Structures are given as C-alpha cells and as structure tokens.
XYZ file of C-alpha atoms in Angstrom:
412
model
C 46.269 -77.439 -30.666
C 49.035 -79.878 -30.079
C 51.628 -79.947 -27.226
C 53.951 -81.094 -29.847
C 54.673 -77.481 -30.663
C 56.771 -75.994 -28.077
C 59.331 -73.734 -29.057
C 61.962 -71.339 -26.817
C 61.003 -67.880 -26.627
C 63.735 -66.767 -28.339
C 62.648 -68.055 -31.777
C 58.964 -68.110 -33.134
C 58.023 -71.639 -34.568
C 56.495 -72.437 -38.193
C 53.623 -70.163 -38.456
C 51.158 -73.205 -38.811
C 52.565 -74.080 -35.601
C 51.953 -71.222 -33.770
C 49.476 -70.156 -31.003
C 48.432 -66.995 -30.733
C 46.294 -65.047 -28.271
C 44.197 -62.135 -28.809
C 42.950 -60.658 -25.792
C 40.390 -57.847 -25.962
C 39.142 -56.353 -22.487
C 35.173 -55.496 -22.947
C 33.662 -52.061 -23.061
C 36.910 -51.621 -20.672
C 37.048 -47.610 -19.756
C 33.238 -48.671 -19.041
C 33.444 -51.681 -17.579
C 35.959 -49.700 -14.907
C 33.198 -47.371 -14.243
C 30.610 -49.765 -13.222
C 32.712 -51.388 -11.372
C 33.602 -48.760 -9.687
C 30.279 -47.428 -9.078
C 27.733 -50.362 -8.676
C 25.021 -48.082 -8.814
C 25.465 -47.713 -12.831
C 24.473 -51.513 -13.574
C 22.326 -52.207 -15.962
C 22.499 -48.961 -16.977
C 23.430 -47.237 -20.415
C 26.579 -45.789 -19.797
C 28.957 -44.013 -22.167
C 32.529 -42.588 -21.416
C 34.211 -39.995 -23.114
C 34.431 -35.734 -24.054
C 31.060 -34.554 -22.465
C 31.917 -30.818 -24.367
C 30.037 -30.116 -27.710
C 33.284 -31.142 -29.294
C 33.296 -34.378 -27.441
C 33.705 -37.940 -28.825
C 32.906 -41.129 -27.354
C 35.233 -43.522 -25.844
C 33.872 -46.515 -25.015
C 29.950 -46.962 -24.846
C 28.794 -50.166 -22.340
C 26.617 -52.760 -24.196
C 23.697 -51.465 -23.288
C 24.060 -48.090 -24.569
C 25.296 -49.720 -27.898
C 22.073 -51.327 -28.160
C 20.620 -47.987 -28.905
C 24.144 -47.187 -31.729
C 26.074 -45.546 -29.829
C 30.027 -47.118 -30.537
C 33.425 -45.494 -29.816
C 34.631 -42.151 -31.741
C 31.064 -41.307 -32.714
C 30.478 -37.359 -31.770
C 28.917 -37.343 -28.005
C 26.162 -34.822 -29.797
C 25.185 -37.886 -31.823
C 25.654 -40.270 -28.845
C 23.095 -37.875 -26.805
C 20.245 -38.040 -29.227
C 20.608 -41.588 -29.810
C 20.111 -42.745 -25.838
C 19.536 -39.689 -23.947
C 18.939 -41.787 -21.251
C 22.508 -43.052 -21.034
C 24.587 -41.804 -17.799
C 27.565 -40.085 -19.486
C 31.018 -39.439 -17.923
C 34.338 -38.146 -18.736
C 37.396 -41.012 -18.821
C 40.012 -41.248 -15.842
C 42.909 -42.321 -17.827
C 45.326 -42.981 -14.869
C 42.418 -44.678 -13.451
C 42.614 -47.258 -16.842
C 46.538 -46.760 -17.617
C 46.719 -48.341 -13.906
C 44.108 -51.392 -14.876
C 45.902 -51.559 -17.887
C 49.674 -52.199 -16.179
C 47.714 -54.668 -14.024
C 46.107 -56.813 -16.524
C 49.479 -56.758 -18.769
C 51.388 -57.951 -15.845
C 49.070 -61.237 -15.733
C 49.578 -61.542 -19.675
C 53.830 -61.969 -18.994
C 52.914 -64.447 -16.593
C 52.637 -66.733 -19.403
C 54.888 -65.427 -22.017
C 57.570 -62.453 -22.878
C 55.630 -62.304 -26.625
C 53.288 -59.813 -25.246
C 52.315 -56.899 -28.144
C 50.016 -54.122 -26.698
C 47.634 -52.627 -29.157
C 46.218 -50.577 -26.592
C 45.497 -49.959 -23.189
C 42.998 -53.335 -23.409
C 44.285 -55.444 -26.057
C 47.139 -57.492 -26.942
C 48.033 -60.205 -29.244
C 49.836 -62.883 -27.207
C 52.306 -65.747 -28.770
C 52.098 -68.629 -26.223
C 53.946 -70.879 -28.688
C 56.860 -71.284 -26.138
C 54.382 -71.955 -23.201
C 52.621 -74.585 -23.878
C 54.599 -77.371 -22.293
C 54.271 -75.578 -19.352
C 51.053 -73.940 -19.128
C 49.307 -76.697 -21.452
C 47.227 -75.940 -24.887
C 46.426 -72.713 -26.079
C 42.501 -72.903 -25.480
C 43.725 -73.568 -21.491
C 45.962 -71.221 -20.896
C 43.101 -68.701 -22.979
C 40.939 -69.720 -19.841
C 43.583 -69.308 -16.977
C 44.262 -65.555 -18.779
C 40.452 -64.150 -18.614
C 40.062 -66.126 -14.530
C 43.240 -64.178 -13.447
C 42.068 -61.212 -15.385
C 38.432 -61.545 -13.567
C 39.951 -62.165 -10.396
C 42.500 -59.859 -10.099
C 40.507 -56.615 -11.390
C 36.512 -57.588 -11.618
C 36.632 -57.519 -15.086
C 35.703 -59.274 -18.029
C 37.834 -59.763 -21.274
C 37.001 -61.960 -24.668
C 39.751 -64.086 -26.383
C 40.755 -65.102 -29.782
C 42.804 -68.082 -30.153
C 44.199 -69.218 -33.387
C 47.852 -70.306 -35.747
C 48.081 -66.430 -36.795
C 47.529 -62.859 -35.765
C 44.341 -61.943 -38.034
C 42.638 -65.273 -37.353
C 42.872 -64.792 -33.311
C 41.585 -61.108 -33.600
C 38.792 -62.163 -35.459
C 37.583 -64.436 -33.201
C 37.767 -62.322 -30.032
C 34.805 -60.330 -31.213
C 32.695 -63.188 -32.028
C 30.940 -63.863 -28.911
C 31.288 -60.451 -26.968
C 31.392 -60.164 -24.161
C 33.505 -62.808 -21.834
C 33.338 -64.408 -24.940
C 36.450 -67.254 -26.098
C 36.857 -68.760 -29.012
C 39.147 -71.313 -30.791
C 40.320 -71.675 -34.285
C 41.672 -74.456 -35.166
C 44.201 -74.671 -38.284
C 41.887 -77.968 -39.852
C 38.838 -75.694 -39.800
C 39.852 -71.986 -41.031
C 37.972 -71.942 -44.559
C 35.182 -73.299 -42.546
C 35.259 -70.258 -39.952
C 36.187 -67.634 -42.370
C 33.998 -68.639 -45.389
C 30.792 -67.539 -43.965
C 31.678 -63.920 -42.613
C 30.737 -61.029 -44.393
C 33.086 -58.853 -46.044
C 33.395 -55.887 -44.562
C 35.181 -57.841 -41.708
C 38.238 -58.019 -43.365
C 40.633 -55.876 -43.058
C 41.325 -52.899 -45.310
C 37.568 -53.263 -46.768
C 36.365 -50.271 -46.310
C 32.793 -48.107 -47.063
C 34.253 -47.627 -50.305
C 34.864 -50.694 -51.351
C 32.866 -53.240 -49.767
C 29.468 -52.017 -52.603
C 32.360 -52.446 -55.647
C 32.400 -56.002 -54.496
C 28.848 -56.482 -53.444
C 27.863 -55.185 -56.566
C 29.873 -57.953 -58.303
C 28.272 -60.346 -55.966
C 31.078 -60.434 -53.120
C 29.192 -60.762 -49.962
C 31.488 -62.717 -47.886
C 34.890 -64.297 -47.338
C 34.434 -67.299 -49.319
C 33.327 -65.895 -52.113
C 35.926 -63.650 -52.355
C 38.706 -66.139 -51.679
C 37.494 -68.205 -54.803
C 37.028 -65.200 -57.015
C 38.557 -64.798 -60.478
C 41.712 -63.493 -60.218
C 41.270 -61.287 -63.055
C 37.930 -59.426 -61.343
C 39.923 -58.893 -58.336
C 42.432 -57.327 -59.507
C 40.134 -54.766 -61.303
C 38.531 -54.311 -57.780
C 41.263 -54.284 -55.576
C 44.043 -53.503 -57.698
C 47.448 -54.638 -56.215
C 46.510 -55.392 -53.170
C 44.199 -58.048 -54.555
C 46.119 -61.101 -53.734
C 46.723 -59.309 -50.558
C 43.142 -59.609 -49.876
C 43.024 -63.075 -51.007
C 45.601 -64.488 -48.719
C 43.348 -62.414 -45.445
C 40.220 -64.261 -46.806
C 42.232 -67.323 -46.994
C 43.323 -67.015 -43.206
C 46.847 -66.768 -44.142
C 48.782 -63.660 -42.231
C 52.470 -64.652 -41.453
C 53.430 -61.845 -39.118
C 55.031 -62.451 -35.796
C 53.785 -60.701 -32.468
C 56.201 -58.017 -31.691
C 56.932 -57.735 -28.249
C 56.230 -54.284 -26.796
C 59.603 -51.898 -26.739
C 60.320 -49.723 -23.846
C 58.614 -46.643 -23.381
C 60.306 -43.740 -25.646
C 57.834 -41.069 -24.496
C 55.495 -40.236 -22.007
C 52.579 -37.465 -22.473
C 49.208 -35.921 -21.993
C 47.190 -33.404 -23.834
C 43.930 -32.302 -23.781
C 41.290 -30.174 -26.797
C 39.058 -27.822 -24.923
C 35.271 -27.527 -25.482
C 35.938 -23.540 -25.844
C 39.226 -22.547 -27.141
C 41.224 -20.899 -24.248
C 41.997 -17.253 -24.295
C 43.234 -16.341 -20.786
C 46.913 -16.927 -19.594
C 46.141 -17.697 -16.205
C 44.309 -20.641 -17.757
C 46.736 -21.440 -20.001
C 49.415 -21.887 -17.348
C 47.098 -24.222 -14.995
C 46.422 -26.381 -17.379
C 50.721 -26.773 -18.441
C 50.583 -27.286 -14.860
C 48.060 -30.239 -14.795
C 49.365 -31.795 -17.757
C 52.697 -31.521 -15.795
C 51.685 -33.098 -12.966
C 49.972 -35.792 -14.985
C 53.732 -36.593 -16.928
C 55.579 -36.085 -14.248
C 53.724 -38.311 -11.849
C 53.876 -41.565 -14.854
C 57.470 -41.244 -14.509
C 57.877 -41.779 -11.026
C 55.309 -44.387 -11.034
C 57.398 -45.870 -14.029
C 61.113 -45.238 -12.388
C 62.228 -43.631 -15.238
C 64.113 -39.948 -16.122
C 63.478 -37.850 -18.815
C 66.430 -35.546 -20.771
C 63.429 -33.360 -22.991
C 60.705 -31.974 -22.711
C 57.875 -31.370 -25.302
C 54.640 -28.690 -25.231
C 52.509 -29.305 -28.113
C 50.285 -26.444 -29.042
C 47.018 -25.939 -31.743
C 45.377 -22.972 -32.842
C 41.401 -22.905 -33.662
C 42.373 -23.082 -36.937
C 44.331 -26.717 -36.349
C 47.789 -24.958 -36.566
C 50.060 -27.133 -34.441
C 52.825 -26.672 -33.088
C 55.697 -28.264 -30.972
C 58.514 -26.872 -28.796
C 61.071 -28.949 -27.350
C 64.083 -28.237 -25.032
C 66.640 -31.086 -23.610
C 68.554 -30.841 -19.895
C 72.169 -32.466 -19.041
C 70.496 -35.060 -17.079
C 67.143 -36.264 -16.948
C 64.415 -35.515 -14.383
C 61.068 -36.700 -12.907
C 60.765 -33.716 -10.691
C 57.455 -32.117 -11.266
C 58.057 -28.455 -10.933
C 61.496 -28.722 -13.307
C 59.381 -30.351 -15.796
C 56.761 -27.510 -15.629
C 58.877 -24.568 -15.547
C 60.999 -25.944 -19.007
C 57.462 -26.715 -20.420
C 56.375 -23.164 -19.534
C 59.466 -21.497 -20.229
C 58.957 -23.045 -23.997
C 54.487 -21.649 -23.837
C 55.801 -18.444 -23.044
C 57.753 -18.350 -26.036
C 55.284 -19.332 -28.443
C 53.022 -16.725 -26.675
C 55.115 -14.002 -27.048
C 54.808 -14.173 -31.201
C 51.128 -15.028 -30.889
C 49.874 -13.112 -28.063
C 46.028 -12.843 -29.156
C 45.840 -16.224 -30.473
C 43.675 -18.756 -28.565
C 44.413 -21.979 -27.557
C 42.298 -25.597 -28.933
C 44.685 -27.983 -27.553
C 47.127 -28.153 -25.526
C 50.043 -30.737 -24.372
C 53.078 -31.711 -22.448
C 55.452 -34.478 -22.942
C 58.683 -35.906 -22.187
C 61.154 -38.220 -24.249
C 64.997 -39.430 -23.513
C 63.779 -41.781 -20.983
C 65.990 -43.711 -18.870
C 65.110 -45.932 -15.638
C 65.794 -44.333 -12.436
C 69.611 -44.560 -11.262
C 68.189 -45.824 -7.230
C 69.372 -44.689 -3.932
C 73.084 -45.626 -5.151
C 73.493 -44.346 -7.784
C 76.974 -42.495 -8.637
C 77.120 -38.942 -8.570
C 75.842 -36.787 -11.554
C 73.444 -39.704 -12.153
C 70.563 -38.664 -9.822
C 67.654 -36.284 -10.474
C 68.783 -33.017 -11.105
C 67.410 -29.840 -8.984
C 64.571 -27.773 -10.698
C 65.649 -24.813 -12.896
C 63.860 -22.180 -10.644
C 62.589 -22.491 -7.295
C 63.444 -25.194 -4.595
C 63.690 -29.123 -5.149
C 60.104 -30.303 -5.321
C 60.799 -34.166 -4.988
C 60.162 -34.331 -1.605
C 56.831 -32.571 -2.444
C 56.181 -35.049 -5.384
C 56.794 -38.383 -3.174
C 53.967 -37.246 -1.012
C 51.602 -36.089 -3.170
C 52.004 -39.208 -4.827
C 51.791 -41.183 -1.577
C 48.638 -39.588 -1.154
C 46.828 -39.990 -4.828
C 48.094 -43.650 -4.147
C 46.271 -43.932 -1.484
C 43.036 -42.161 -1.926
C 42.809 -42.653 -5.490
C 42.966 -40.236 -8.239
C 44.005 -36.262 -7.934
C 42.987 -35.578 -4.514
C 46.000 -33.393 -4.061
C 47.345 -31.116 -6.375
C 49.654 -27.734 -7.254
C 47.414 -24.482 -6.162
C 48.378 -23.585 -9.693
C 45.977 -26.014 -11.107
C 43.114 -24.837 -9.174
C 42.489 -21.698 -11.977
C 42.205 -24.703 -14.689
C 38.376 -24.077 -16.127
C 36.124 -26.334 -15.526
C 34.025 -28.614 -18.003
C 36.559 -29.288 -20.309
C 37.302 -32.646 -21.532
C-alpha cells in the first residue's frame, strides 16, 4: 500500500484508501495453556466445559486435526480424540493476555475494534507515515505480540474490513497475509462459497445446485437467478463477493458492564451452594473492577431454571462501589428474593453483574465521591487490596472468601 495515504485519526480516509488490520490470536485460550505448561506440546489439547453439558472453547491444532473446533459438545469432542488432554478455561488468566496484547495494538493506532478477547480489526490508515506501510507495521504487531506474551497471532491486511478478515485465516497459524486493492477479484474469485458471509448450511446447496461453487461465480451471476436465491439481500451478496464492504472500524466504547456467570453440569439444589457460588461470581466482578479502576451504581444476578426460565434482578446504590462483600450482599439480598417465591426450584445457571460504571475518584477525591461502606458487615476494602495483592502475585485464586469453599466441585 502507498504512504501517500495518511490521514489524522480523527477522520477515516476514502475507503479504497484505507488500511485495515485484522488480527486473530491462534487457538489463543490454548495456546495460553501450553504455554503455560510446556509439558502439553505437541499434544492434542482442548479447552472448555469438561461436564456432560460442556462445550468446547478453543481446540489446539492438533486436536482439530482429528474435528474437534470451538462450540462443538465436549461429548462429541471426547469420542473424536480421546486422546486429547482436556481442561477447563481460566478466563482471568486470558481477559489478562487479552488487556496485554490490546495494549500493543494502541501502540499503533486509537482505531482499535475488539471482536473478542483475541481479535480485532485495526485501521492503521492514520499511521502509516509514522509506522510505515500496512504489511510492516502487520509484522511489528505479531513480533511485539510474540515477544511480549509467547504467543502467536495471524494477520489480515487489506482496503476494507471483510477483505482483512478473510485473509487472517488463510495461512493459520502465525500466518500474514496482504491484499492488495489491484488484486481483490483475483484473491476472492477462487474461494469457495460458503466463506462468505451470511452463506449458510441452508443456502450454500441452493447455489451449488445452480452451479455456484465459489466467489467468482457468484459475483458474475445473473442478476435475475440471484435474486430468486438470495432474495433481497442478493446484491448484498454480490458486493461481499466483489470485495466491496464500506464499513469503518469502530473503536471500542468504554466498558458499560462487567459480569460472570456460570451453567452447572447438575442443576444446583442446595442453598449453601447456591450462596458460594454468588460469592465466587462476586469475587470474580468485584476483583475486574478494581483491576479496571472503575465503580459500579447496580448490581445484576441473573438466574435460569432447568427448564431455561431466566431471570434477572437488579438493584442500584447512591454511589458506586468495588467493594467485594457490598457487591455480594446486594447480589444476595436480590437470590434470596427470587428464592423465596421458588423455594424448590433448582438452579442451571447462575450470574452476577454490575453496570453504572464510573472510573475510580483516586486518593483525592472530594467527599461523597469515594467507595461507599458495605451494606452489612465491616468495610472489606482493605481485605480486597490484599487478596488481590496476593492473586497478583501468585497467579490465579489462591486466596479466597471461606464462603466459596462449599462451591461444588466439577462444574464448569
């Protein structure tokens, strides 16, 4: 791509001017556990709910060499490589890799737009007099990403959005590749269609029966058979086969909730249970908002019945909070309601979260603006900052409420 086509961050250039990044961390929840625990490589390895109602998460290369691929039923997963080494996901463990790896992204532009904890479409339009072309400053991303966390990511680069995602997962993985706006029929043309977006198991045989096996072929289609295929989204399609796609990368807004739930193998039927797991899911919330500075003013519990009833209770305070214990005891306060009219009824899923979030007031902050005390019981920040301290230290929950301790074990 040209240097000629710089442009301030503040306003996207001509989209055939653009350059775009799509960066797509490989196998990442399992490429964290190997490295992690050396003794896994070369392994299968598959992360994810070990319980019989378990899905997978992620699934390392060589396990997907036997079909194994993300939100396939562990069951399946277990017959298809028994042999695999199977383990549940530490999701502070990744959220934590995650805020790393995002951090290197802004080093090279504010157009950052997280699709999920490892990818992100990147507009490096604006950074190119600095940083040089797109296909270098592609490179400098996955060295700082390698060298920074030990892991490997593959990147897309292209004029638009669909074009760069495309060709991240060509050459998986550590894989980078360039499209350049000359050669897009020539990249696209060959590639089958169920690769485009929005062509789904029901509709890729309605083409193929009308001989519409890839791109190209559907790009140069009569207008009239498309349309009796695709209906009104048949131009639609047209443009995606054509490599057109004029939307801009949104930069990612400011967190407007935090939470964490959990669906149990075996529905839950004892309070005491109940409770420690509000209280783990607690701790989990609680702890992403100090680590994030911010306050929350509500908080959410989120509950489901075996028969997928769900429901959601939500209460608000005068000023927000990160304290642990004043987040639990609101959260529980709202559970025990909900028990009270359904006192037999067991428990499938359960979850806490908080919203109203605000960034943390600091050390001098006015009064009336600082953390307010729990509801019930004594302030539990100075508690919190050393239990954090110490997970910080040692690495994930090696210190935790008592209350947790009656959680039951083997759920996911």
């Amino acid at each position: 791509m040209s240097r000629d086509s710089e442009s301030t961050a503040d306003s996207p250039p001509a989209l055939s001017h653009r350059a775009i990044l799509h960066v797509d961390m490989d196998a990442f929840y399992a490429s964290v556990e190997e490295r992690d625990r050396p003794e896994l490589a070369g392994k299968p390895l598959v992360v994810g709910g070990l319980g019989p109602r378990g899905v997978v998460s992620t699934a390392n290369y060589a396990a997907r060499q036997f079909g194994v691929h993300s939100a396939m039923p562990m069951a399946r997963a277990r017959r298809l490589c028994p042999q695999a080494v199977y383990l549940r996901p530490r999701m502070d463990c990744y959220r934590e890799e995650s805020a790393r790896i995002f951090s290197l992204f802004r080093r090279y532009t504010p157009r950052v737009e997280g699709l999920s904890l490892d990818e992100a479409f990147l507009d490096v339009s604006g950074s190119l007099r600095l940083f040089g072309s797109a296909e270098a400053i592609a490179r400098r991303i996955k060295t700082d990403i390698h060298e920074t966390t030990g892991l490997t990511a593959s990147v897309g680069v292209a004029h638009n959005k669909f074009l760069a995602k495309l060709a991240s997962d060509l050459q998986k993985p550590d894989g980078l590749v360039c499209v350049p706006a000359d050669a897009v029929h020539g990249f696209l043309d060959p590639m089958p269609i169920r690769r485009l977006w929005g062509i789904g198991p029901r509709t890729e045989p309605k083409l193929k029966a009308q001989g519409l096996l890839t791109f190209g072929q559907l790009r140069r289609a009569d207008e009239a058979v498309l349309r009796s295929l695709l209906g009104k989204r048949a131009e639609h399609f047209r443009r995606l086969a054509s490599g057109e796609d004029d939307r801009e990368v949104v930069s990612d807004s400011p967190d407007k909730s935090i939470s964490h739930e959990v669906t149990f193998d075996t529905d839950l039927t004892e309070l005491q249970e109940m409770r420690a797991e509000l209280q783990h899911l607690t701790d989990l919330v609680a702890a992403r908002l100090r680590r994030r500075q911010l306050l929350a003013r509500t908080v959410v519990v989120k509950i489901r019945d075996p028969d997928f009833r769900t429901v959601t209770r939500s209460r608000s305070m005068p000023a927000g909070t990160d304290a642990t214990q004043t987040v639990y005891h609101l959260a529980r306060a709202l559970f025990d309601g909900w028990r009270k009219s359904h006192p037999s009824t067991p428990v499938r899923l359960l979850g806490v979260g908080v919203s109203g979030l605000d960034h943390h007031p600091g050390p001098d902050a006015e009064p009336g603006e600082t953390t307010p005390m729990p509801l019930d019981g004594p302030d539990s920040r100075p508690l919190d900052a050393l239990m954090d301290s110490i997970n910080r230290r040692y690495g994930g929950n090696k210190i935790v409420h008592g209350q947790t301790l009656r959680r039951r074990r083997g759920d996911s």
